[in-house]
Amino acid sequence: MFAIYKRELRSYFITPIGYIFCGVFLLVSGLLFYQCTLARQSMDSLNMYFLLLICVFAILIPLLTMKLLAEDRRSKTEQLLMTAPVSLTGMILGKYFAALTIYGCTFLVNAFNFVLLYRYGNPNTAAIFANILGVFLLGAAFVAIGLFLSSLTQNQLIAAVSSIGVIVAMLLLYLIGDAIPYAWLRSVLQWFSVLDRYIPFMNQSLSIPAVVYYLSLSAVFVFLTVRVYDKRRWS
Amino acid sequence: MIEIKNLCKVFGDKRAVDDVSFRVEEGEIMGFLGPNGAGKSTTLNILTGYLSATSGTCLVDGMDILEQPLEAKRNIGFLPEMPPLYTDMTVKEYLNFIYDLKGCTFPREQHLREICDVVKIGDVFGRLIGNLSKGYRQRVGIAQALIGNPRVLIFDEPTVGLDPKQIIDIRNLIRMLGKEHTIILSTHILPEVQAVCDRIVVINKGKLVANEKTEDLVTAVDGSRKMVAKIVGPQEDVLKALRTVAGIRTVEVLGKRDTDSISYLIESEERVDARKPLFYMLSTKGWPLVGLEGVELSLEDIFIRLVGESRRKSRKGGEG
């Protein structure tokens, strides 16, 4: 598993995709950050910044995950991985953690933006940490979704576009929810909606149910990916 | 070492592998012969754990590939039909990755160097796999299978797409590896298995057709020989005379392929060598024999024969 993790991590920086991801992430996030805080001379729109960042993830994270499994399937190297003495779960987790590491490290670098705030004012540390944790977990779930969709195709473009579609649909549940007249359906949708779950983090509180929800969302999609591979073997 | 029992694999409504059973003993080089689409690759993919069988079992060194996959896979080095190479890595990086992937415990540098010496890829060690020629890629694929020193090596059509010199190199390499490993070599070329293997398993349309020692199989299908004779002389007379020679079943004129001789396709009776009577007859008549060569059986001929033979046997069995 560790060998696969290492190779996958390296491959991000052999091909330009890793640099593009980091570069675009930091650039867009930096611009948003500037617009939402420094330019306004206030920290009221900090939540706005994080919400916009989540929307950026909807496009950026699929670019990071599209090649994870689709590429191996196309070039037949998956035959190597699947006949090596490594379990399926180990192989999928290796890939998942590789993408998660790139995403997490970039996010960590991005967090230095907040240091600036302390120079100019007295920001609400609790709000910042709650948001960072929430956005990170949300992104981790997106990585798992991208991983899953990458396992369904051997075409990276299809994997990327369908991941964007699924993630955007999940974000839109937030808006759709309000428009639905039936209370029971609305509560079901809100239960599933990733953004509704995010609200507590915006209110500076660490919501345990939300953390569990995001972690299990990741786990479910990683698990489903393993099942996809298992099923392909049998059919 | 390897035991396959009643293996079946169904894709949708197609039976790709149908009740195949065979064993490979320790230290044997087994040829796995069949035309394209016979189910060779499917069988090997099941044996290596890439696919799962619909029914039946595969044992590697007594371990079931489904029940103890990690232990069983550790004993196998597999070169699939398309060598599974990461084209964006150098040979060095790739082999190091495989070394980690298989969780080897040998001294790394020494182990990799030994393997590179065996498959002769030392001079491309630092190059990108994507820039290597087909022959070198195949060697890197073999190197990959050798890492971890597995007891069983499985090669799926290792010589496809190589030039004749590379084919000979790879065959020699396999023969050499066969001294220390149990090998399964899948191919659709008969001379290849004849050159390398101790035993041949023939498969066609998913079914086992033959499982015999190489010599036995070759003589079994080689019983009646076809040959092409180039003879100088008047066509009609030669034809008539040829038909009277003992042991010759049919003669067919192929026409003039040379400046002065005429070619004849001669098929002898089963298990009869008609070459000597042919020579004596021609020499008494004064017609020079300027060429005589055997016609190699194509794989299709072998199947027709093997399948025909097994049908005859089963019919006899039914009567008895």
Short mmCIF file of N, CA and C in Angstrom, two decimals, chain B residues 69-208:
data_model
loop_
_atom_site.label_atom_id
_atom_site.label_comp_id
_atom_site.label_asym_id
_atom_site.label_seq_id
_atom_site.Cartn_x
_atom_site.Cartn_y
_atom_site.Cartn_z
N PRO B 69 -4.95 -14.93 -1.04
CA PRO B 69 -4.42 -14.25 -2.23
C PRO B 69 -3.01 -13.70 -2.03
N LEU B 70 -2.75 -13.10 -0.87
CA LEU B 70 -1.45 -12.45 -0.71
C LEU B 70 -0.31 -13.45 -0.71
N GLU B 71 -0.49 -14.56 0.01
CA GLU B 71 0.56 -15.57 0.07
C GLU B 71 0.77 -16.20 -1.31
N ALA B 72 -0.36 -16.49 -1.99
CA ALA B 72 -0.25 -17.14 -3.29
C ALA B 72 0.42 -16.21 -4.30
N LYS B 73 0.03 -14.93 -4.27
CA LYS B 73 0.57 -13.99 -5.25
C LYS B 73 2.06 -13.76 -5.05
N ARG B 74 2.51 -13.90 -3.81
CA ARG B 74 3.93 -13.68 -3.53
C ARG B 74 4.79 -14.72 -4.27
N ASN B 75 4.17 -15.86 -4.62
CA ASN B 75 4.92 -16.90 -5.31
C ASN B 75 4.91 -16.75 -6.83
N ILE B 76 4.19 -15.75 -7.33
CA ILE B 76 4.00 -15.65 -8.77
C ILE B 76 4.63 -14.38 -9.32
N GLY B 77 5.35 -14.54 -10.43
CA GLY B 77 5.77 -13.37 -11.21
C GLY B 77 5.01 -13.42 -12.51
N PHE B 78 4.34 -12.34 -12.85
CA PHE B 78 3.41 -12.40 -14.00
C PHE B 78 3.77 -11.33 -15.02
N LEU B 79 3.91 -11.75 -16.26
CA LEU B 79 4.06 -10.79 -17.35
C LEU B 79 2.80 -10.88 -18.21
N PRO B 80 1.87 -9.93 -18.07
CA PRO B 80 0.64 -10.00 -18.86
C PRO B 80 0.92 -9.75 -20.35
N GLU B 81 -0.14 -9.90 -21.12
CA GLU B 81 -0.03 -9.77 -22.56
C GLU B 81 0.57 -8.41 -22.93
N MET B 82 0.04 -7.35 -22.29
CA MET B 82 0.63 -6.02 -22.47
C MET B 82 1.47 -5.75 -21.24
N PRO B 83 2.79 -5.58 -21.38
CA PRO B 83 3.59 -5.37 -20.19
C PRO B 83 3.08 -4.17 -19.39
N PRO B 84 2.79 -4.34 -18.11
CA PRO B 84 2.18 -3.25 -17.32
C PRO B 84 3.23 -2.25 -16.87
N LEU B 85 3.59 -1.34 -17.76
CA LEU B 85 4.67 -0.41 -17.46
C LEU B 85 4.12 1.00 -17.27
N TYR B 86 4.72 1.73 -16.34
CA TYR B 86 4.40 3.15 -16.21
C TYR B 86 5.36 3.91 -17.12
N THR B 87 4.83 4.44 -18.19
CA THR B 87 5.72 5.04 -19.20
C THR B 87 6.37 6.32 -18.70
N ASP B 88 5.84 6.90 -17.62
CA ASP B 88 6.43 8.15 -17.15
C ASP B 88 7.51 7.94 -16.09
N MET B 89 7.90 6.68 -15.89
CA MET B 89 8.96 6.42 -14.92
C MET B 89 10.20 5.92 -15.64
N THR B 90 11.35 6.09 -15.01
CA THR B 90 12.54 5.47 -15.58
C THR B 90 12.55 4.00 -15.15
N VAL B 91 13.38 3.21 -15.85
CA VAL B 91 13.46 1.78 -15.53
C VAL B 91 13.83 1.61 -14.06
N LYS B 92 14.76 2.44 -13.61
CA LYS B 92 15.23 2.34 -12.22
C LYS B 92 14.07 2.60 -11.24
N GLU B 93 13.35 3.69 -11.49
CA GLU B 93 12.25 4.04 -10.60
C GLU B 93 11.19 2.95 -10.61
N TYR B 94 10.92 2.45 -11.81
CA TYR B 94 9.88 1.44 -11.97
C TYR B 94 10.24 0.17 -11.19
N LEU B 95 11.47 -0.30 -11.38
CA LEU B 95 11.86 -1.54 -10.71
C LEU B 95 11.90 -1.35 -9.19
N ASN B 96 12.30 -0.17 -8.76
CA ASN B 96 12.27 0.10 -7.32
C ASN B 96 10.84 0.10 -6.78
N PHE B 97 9.93 0.63 -7.59
CA PHE B 97 8.51 0.62 -7.19
C PHE B 97 8.00 -0.81 -7.06
N ILE B 98 8.34 -1.65 -8.05
CA ILE B 98 7.90 -3.05 -7.99
C ILE B 98 8.49 -3.74 -6.76
N TYR B 99 9.75 -3.41 -6.49
CA TYR B 99 10.42 -3.98 -5.33
C TYR B 99 9.65 -3.65 -4.05
N ASP B 100 9.22 -2.38 -3.94
CA ASP B 100 8.44 -1.98 -2.76
C ASP B 100 7.06 -2.64 -2.78
N LEU B 101 6.47 -2.66 -3.98
CA LEU B 101 5.11 -3.19 -4.12
C LEU B 101 5.06 -4.65 -3.66
N LYS B 102 6.08 -5.41 -4.03
CA LYS B 102 6.08 -6.82 -3.66
C LYS B 102 6.60 -7.04 -2.25
N GLY B 103 7.02 -5.95 -1.60
CA GLY B 103 7.51 -6.05 -0.22
C GLY B 103 8.69 -6.98 -0.09
N CYS B 104 9.68 -6.82 -0.97
CA CYS B 104 10.85 -7.71 -0.94
C CYS B 104 11.75 -7.39 0.24
N THR B 105 12.52 -8.40 0.64
CA THR B 105 13.42 -8.18 1.77
C THR B 105 14.87 -8.43 1.38
N PHE B 106 15.13 -8.76 0.10
CA PHE B 106 16.53 -8.95 -0.32
C PHE B 106 17.25 -7.61 -0.27
N PRO B 107 18.58 -7.65 -0.28
CA PRO B 107 19.30 -6.37 -0.44
C PRO B 107 18.93 -5.75 -1.78
N ARG B 108 18.38 -4.54 -1.73
CA ARG B 108 17.75 -3.93 -2.90
C ARG B 108 18.69 -3.78 -4.09
N GLU B 109 19.80 -3.07 -3.88
CA GLU B 109 20.71 -2.77 -5.00
C GLU B 109 21.15 -4.03 -5.71
N GLN B 110 21.58 -5.00 -4.91
CA GLN B 110 22.14 -6.23 -5.47
C GLN B 110 21.07 -7.00 -6.25
N HIS B 111 19.90 -7.09 -5.65
CA HIS B 111 18.81 -7.84 -6.27
C HIS B 111 18.45 -7.23 -7.63
N LEU B 112 18.30 -5.91 -7.67
CA LEU B 112 17.93 -5.25 -8.92
C LEU B 112 19.05 -5.40 -9.95
N ARG B 113 20.30 -5.30 -9.49
CA ARG B 113 21.40 -5.41 -10.43
C ARG B 113 21.44 -6.81 -11.05
N GLU B 114 21.23 -7.83 -10.22
CA GLU B 114 21.23 -9.20 -10.73
C GLU B 114 20.17 -9.38 -11.81
N ILE B 115 18.97 -8.85 -11.53
CA ILE B 115 17.88 -9.02 -12.48
C ILE B 115 18.19 -8.28 -13.79
N CYS B 116 18.75 -7.09 -13.67
CA CYS B 116 19.10 -6.34 -14.88
C CYS B 116 20.14 -7.08 -15.69
N ASP B 117 21.07 -7.75 -15.01
CA ASP B 117 22.06 -8.53 -15.74
C ASP B 117 21.40 -9.69 -16.47
N VAL B 118 20.47 -10.36 -15.80
CA VAL B 118 19.83 -11.52 -16.41
C VAL B 118 19.06 -11.11 -17.66
N VAL B 119 18.28 -10.04 -17.59
CA VAL B 119 17.46 -9.67 -18.75
C VAL B 119 18.16 -8.62 -19.64
N LYS B 120 19.36 -8.26 -19.28
CA LYS B 120 20.19 -7.36 -20.10
C LYS B 120 19.52 -6.02 -20.34
N ILE B 121 19.18 -5.32 -19.26
CA ILE B 121 18.65 -3.97 -19.43
C ILE B 121 19.50 -2.96 -18.69
N GLY B 122 20.72 -3.39 -18.31
CA GLY B 122 21.60 -2.49 -17.58
C GLY B 122 21.85 -1.18 -18.30
N ASP B 123 21.93 -1.22 -19.64
CA ASP B 123 22.29 0.00 -20.38
C ASP B 123 21.13 0.98 -20.53
N VAL B 124 19.90 0.56 -20.18
CA VAL B 124 18.78 1.52 -20.26
C VAL B 124 18.23 1.83 -18.87
N PHE B 125 19.00 1.48 -17.84
CA PHE B 125 18.52 1.56 -16.46
C PHE B 125 18.02 2.95 -16.10
N GLY B 126 18.67 3.98 -16.65
CA GLY B 126 18.28 5.34 -16.26
C GLY B 126 17.31 6.00 -17.22
N ARG B 127 16.84 5.25 -18.23
CA ARG B 127 16.00 5.91 -19.23
C ARG B 127 14.52 5.78 -18.94
N LEU B 128 13.75 6.70 -19.51
CA LEU B 128 12.30 6.66 -19.34
C LEU B 128 11.72 5.46 -20.09
N ILE B 129 10.82 4.74 -19.46
CA ILE B 129 10.24 3.57 -20.09
C ILE B 129 9.50 3.95 -21.37
N GLY B 130 8.88 5.13 -21.35
CA GLY B 130 8.14 5.59 -22.53
C GLY B 130 9.00 5.72 -23.76
N ASN B 131 10.31 5.89 -23.58
CA ASN B 131 11.19 6.07 -24.73
C ASN B 131 11.85 4.78 -25.18
N LEU B 132 11.55 3.67 -24.53
CA LEU B 132 12.22 2.42 -24.88
C LEU B 132 11.53 1.74 -26.05
N SER B 133 12.30 0.90 -26.76
CA SER B 133 11.73 0.14 -27.87
C SER B 133 10.93 -1.03 -27.31
N LYS B 134 10.13 -1.60 -28.18
CA LYS B 134 9.25 -2.71 -27.80
C LYS B 134 10.04 -3.86 -27.14
N GLY B 135 11.19 -4.19 -27.71
CA GLY B 135 11.98 -5.31 -27.17
C GLY B 135 12.45 -5.02 -25.76
N TYR B 136 12.92 -3.79 -25.54
CA TYR B 136 13.38 -3.43 -24.21
C TYR B 136 12.22 -3.40 -23.21
N ARG B 137 11.08 -2.89 -23.68
CA ARG B 137 9.91 -2.85 -22.78
C ARG B 137 9.55 -4.25 -22.32
N GLN B 138 9.61 -5.20 -23.28
CA GLN B 138 9.29 -6.59 -22.94
C GLN B 138 10.27 -7.09 -21.88
N ARG B 139 11.54 -6.73 -22.04
CA ARG B 139 12.53 -7.16 -21.05
C ARG B 139 12.26 -6.54 -19.69
N VAL B 140 11.89 -5.26 -19.70
CA VAL B 140 11.57 -4.62 -18.41
C VAL B 140 10.37 -5.34 -17.79
N GLY B 141 9.41 -5.72 -18.65
CA GLY B 141 8.27 -6.49 -18.16
C GLY B 141 8.70 -7.80 -17.53
N ILE B 142 9.66 -8.47 -18.14
CA ILE B 142 10.16 -9.73 -17.58
C ILE B 142 10.90 -9.44 -16.27
N ALA B 143 11.70 -8.38 -16.27
CA ALA B 143 12.43 -8.01 -15.06
C ALA B 143 11.46 -7.81 -13.90
N GLN B 144 10.37 -7.13 -14.20
CA GLN B 144 9.33 -6.87 -13.20
C GLN B 144 8.81 -8.18 -12.60
N ALA B 145 8.61 -9.19 -13.49
CA ALA B 145 8.10 -10.48 -13.00
C ALA B 145 9.13 -11.18 -12.13
N LEU B 146 10.42 -10.93 -12.41
CA LEU B 146 11.48 -11.64 -11.69
C LEU B 146 11.75 -11.08 -10.29
N ILE B 147 11.33 -9.83 -10.08
CA ILE B 147 11.64 -9.20 -8.79
C ILE B 147 10.96 -9.96 -7.65
N GLY B 148 11.70 -10.18 -6.58
CA GLY B 148 11.16 -10.93 -5.46
C GLY B 148 11.44 -12.42 -5.62
N ASN B 149 12.08 -12.78 -6.73
CA ASN B 149 12.45 -14.17 -6.97
C ASN B 149 11.31 -15.15 -6.75
N PRO B 150 10.17 -14.96 -7.43
CA PRO B 150 9.04 -15.87 -7.23
C PRO B 150 9.35 -17.25 -7.80
N ARG B 151 8.70 -18.26 -7.24
CA ARG B 151 9.01 -19.64 -7.70
C ARG B 151 8.31 -19.95 -9.01
N VAL B 152 7.21 -19.26 -9.27
CA VAL B 152 6.46 -19.51 -10.50
C VAL B 152 6.52 -18.26 -11.37
N LEU B 153 6.82 -18.46 -12.65
CA LEU B 153 6.79 -17.34 -13.59
C LEU B 153 5.72 -17.62 -14.64
N ILE B 154 4.91 -16.61 -14.93
CA ILE B 154 3.87 -16.80 -15.92
C ILE B 154 4.03 -15.74 -16.99
N PHE B 155 4.28 -16.18 -18.22
CA PHE B 155 4.49 -15.26 -19.32
C PHE B 155 3.35 -15.41 -20.32
N ASP B 156 2.64 -14.33 -20.58
CA ASP B 156 1.54 -14.39 -21.53
C ASP B 156 1.99 -13.78 -22.86
N GLU B 157 2.20 -14.63 -23.83
CA GLU B 157 2.66 -14.23 -25.17
C GLU B 157 3.82 -13.24 -25.11
N PRO B 158 4.96 -13.68 -24.57
CA PRO B 158 6.05 -12.73 -24.38
C PRO B 158 6.75 -12.31 -25.66
N THR B 159 6.56 -13.03 -26.76
CA THR B 159 7.34 -12.70 -27.96
C THR B 159 6.51 -12.00 -29.03
N VAL B 160 5.25 -11.67 -28.73
CA VAL B 160 4.42 -11.02 -29.73
C VAL B 160 4.97 -9.63 -30.06
N GLY B 161 5.11 -9.35 -31.34
CA GLY B 161 5.52 -8.01 -31.76
C GLY B 161 7.02 -7.77 -31.72
N LEU B 162 7.80 -8.83 -31.48
CA LEU B 162 9.25 -8.65 -31.44
C LEU B 162 9.86 -9.09 -32.76
N ASP B 163 11.07 -8.60 -33.06
CA ASP B 163 11.72 -9.04 -34.29
C ASP B 163 12.41 -10.39 -34.04
N PRO B 164 12.77 -11.11 -35.12
CA PRO B 164 13.25 -12.50 -34.94
C PRO B 164 14.42 -12.62 -33.97
N LYS B 165 15.33 -11.66 -33.99
CA LYS B 165 16.48 -11.79 -33.09
C LYS B 165 16.03 -11.65 -31.63
N GLN B 166 15.13 -10.68 -31.39
CA GLN B 166 14.62 -10.50 -30.03
C GLN B 166 13.87 -11.74 -29.57
N ILE B 167 13.12 -12.36 -30.52
CA ILE B 167 12.36 -13.56 -30.15
C ILE B 167 13.31 -14.64 -29.67
N ILE B 168 14.42 -14.82 -30.40
CA ILE B 168 15.38 -15.84 -30.00
C ILE B 168 15.97 -15.50 -28.63
N ASP B 169 16.30 -14.22 -28.42
CA ASP B 169 16.84 -13.80 -27.13
C ASP B 169 15.89 -14.13 -25.99
N ILE B 170 14.61 -13.77 -26.19
CA ILE B 170 13.63 -14.00 -25.13
C ILE B 170 13.46 -15.50 -24.88
N ARG B 171 13.44 -16.29 -25.95
CA ARG B 171 13.32 -17.75 -25.76
C ARG B 171 14.49 -18.30 -24.98
N ASN B 172 15.69 -17.85 -25.32
CA ASN B 172 16.87 -18.32 -24.58
C ASN B 172 16.77 -17.92 -23.12
N LEU B 173 16.30 -16.71 -22.90
CA LEU B 173 16.14 -16.21 -21.54
C LEU B 173 15.18 -17.10 -20.77
N ILE B 174 14.05 -17.45 -21.41
CA ILE B 174 13.05 -18.27 -20.73
C ILE B 174 13.62 -19.65 -20.43
N ARG B 175 14.37 -20.19 -21.40
CA ARG B 175 14.96 -21.50 -21.18
C ARG B 175 15.91 -21.45 -19.98
N MET B 176 16.66 -20.36 -19.89
CA MET B 176 17.60 -20.21 -18.80
C MET B 176 16.87 -20.09 -17.45
N LEU B 177 15.79 -19.26 -17.46
CA LEU B 177 15.03 -19.08 -16.23
C LEU B 177 14.39 -20.39 -15.79
N GLY B 178 14.09 -21.25 -16.78
CA GLY B 178 13.42 -22.51 -16.50
C GLY B 178 14.25 -23.44 -15.63
N LYS B 179 15.55 -23.18 -15.54
CA LYS B 179 16.39 -24.04 -14.70
C LYS B 179 16.07 -23.85 -13.22
N GLU B 180 15.61 -22.65 -12.88
CA GLU B 180 15.39 -22.37 -11.46
C GLU B 180 13.94 -22.09 -11.11
N HIS B 181 13.09 -21.94 -12.13
CA HIS B 181 11.71 -21.57 -11.85
C HIS B 181 10.75 -22.53 -12.53
N THR B 182 9.53 -22.55 -12.02
CA THR B 182 8.45 -23.22 -12.72
C THR B 182 7.84 -22.18 -13.65
N ILE B 183 7.68 -22.51 -14.92
CA ILE B 183 7.25 -21.48 -15.87
C ILE B 183 6.02 -21.94 -16.65
N ILE B 184 5.09 -21.01 -16.82
CA ILE B 184 4.01 -21.23 -17.77
C ILE B 184 4.19 -20.22 -18.88
N LEU B 185 4.28 -20.72 -20.11
CA LEU B 185 4.52 -19.85 -21.25
C LEU B 185 3.33 -19.97 -22.19
N SER B 186 2.59 -18.88 -22.32
CA SER B 186 1.43 -18.94 -23.19
C SER B 186 1.80 -18.40 -24.56
N THR B 187 1.33 -19.04 -25.60
CA THR B 187 1.69 -18.61 -26.95
C THR B 187 0.72 -19.21 -27.96
N HIS B 188 0.72 -18.63 -29.17
CA HIS B 188 -0.03 -19.32 -30.22
C HIS B 188 0.90 -19.80 -31.32
N ILE B 189 2.19 -19.88 -31.00
CA ILE B 189 3.17 -20.32 -32.00
C ILE B 189 3.74 -21.67 -31.59
N LEU B 190 3.50 -22.69 -32.40
CA LEU B 190 3.93 -24.04 -32.05
C LEU B 190 5.45 -24.18 -31.93
N PRO B 191 6.24 -23.67 -32.89
CA PRO B 191 7.69 -23.84 -32.78
C PRO B 191 8.24 -23.26 -31.48
N GLU B 192 7.57 -22.22 -30.99
CA GLU B 192 8.03 -21.62 -29.75
C GLU B 192 7.97 -22.60 -28.59
N VAL B 193 6.82 -23.27 -28.44
CA VAL B 193 6.73 -24.21 -27.32
C VAL B 193 7.62 -25.41 -27.58
N GLN B 194 7.70 -25.82 -28.86
CA GLN B 194 8.57 -26.95 -29.18
C GLN B 194 10.00 -26.63 -28.75
N ALA B 195 10.41 -25.38 -28.95
CA ALA B 195 11.79 -25.01 -28.68
C ALA B 195 12.07 -24.93 -27.18
N VAL B 196 11.07 -24.58 -26.39
CA VAL B 196 11.34 -24.23 -25.00
C VAL B 196 10.75 -25.20 -23.98
N CYS B 197 9.57 -25.77 -24.28
CA CYS B 197 8.79 -26.37 -23.19
C CYS B 197 8.98 -27.87 -23.03
N ASP B 198 8.78 -28.33 -21.79
CA ASP B 198 8.80 -29.76 -21.49
C ASP B 198 7.46 -30.39 -21.79
N ARG B 199 6.42 -29.64 -21.54
CA ARG B 199 5.08 -30.19 -21.67
C ARG B 199 4.17 -29.13 -22.29
N ILE B 200 3.17 -29.60 -23.02
CA ILE B 200 2.29 -28.65 -23.70
C ILE B 200 0.84 -28.92 -23.30
N VAL B 201 0.16 -27.87 -22.93
CA VAL B 201 -1.28 -27.94 -22.72
C VAL B 201 -1.92 -27.14 -23.85
N VAL B 202 -2.82 -27.80 -24.58
CA VAL B 202 -3.46 -27.11 -25.70
C VAL B 202 -4.90 -26.81 -25.34
N ILE B 203 -5.33 -25.60 -25.64
CA ILE B 203 -6.68 -25.18 -25.29
C ILE B 203 -7.28 -24.56 -26.54
N ASN B 204 -8.56 -24.84 -26.76
CA ASN B 204 -9.25 -24.25 -27.91
C ASN B 204 -10.69 -23.97 -27.53
N LYS B 205 -11.16 -22.79 -27.83
CA LYS B 205 -12.52 -22.37 -27.48
C LYS B 205 -12.84 -22.67 -26.03
N GLY B 206 -11.89 -22.40 -25.15
CA GLY B 206 -12.12 -22.56 -23.72
C GLY B 206 -12.00 -23.97 -23.21
N LYS B 207 -11.83 -24.94 -24.11
CA LYS B 207 -11.77 -26.34 -23.66
C LYS B 207 -10.36 -26.89 -23.80
N LEU B 208 -10.01 -27.76 -22.86
CA LEU B 208 -8.71 -28.41 -22.92
C LEU B 208 -8.72 -29.43 -24.05
#
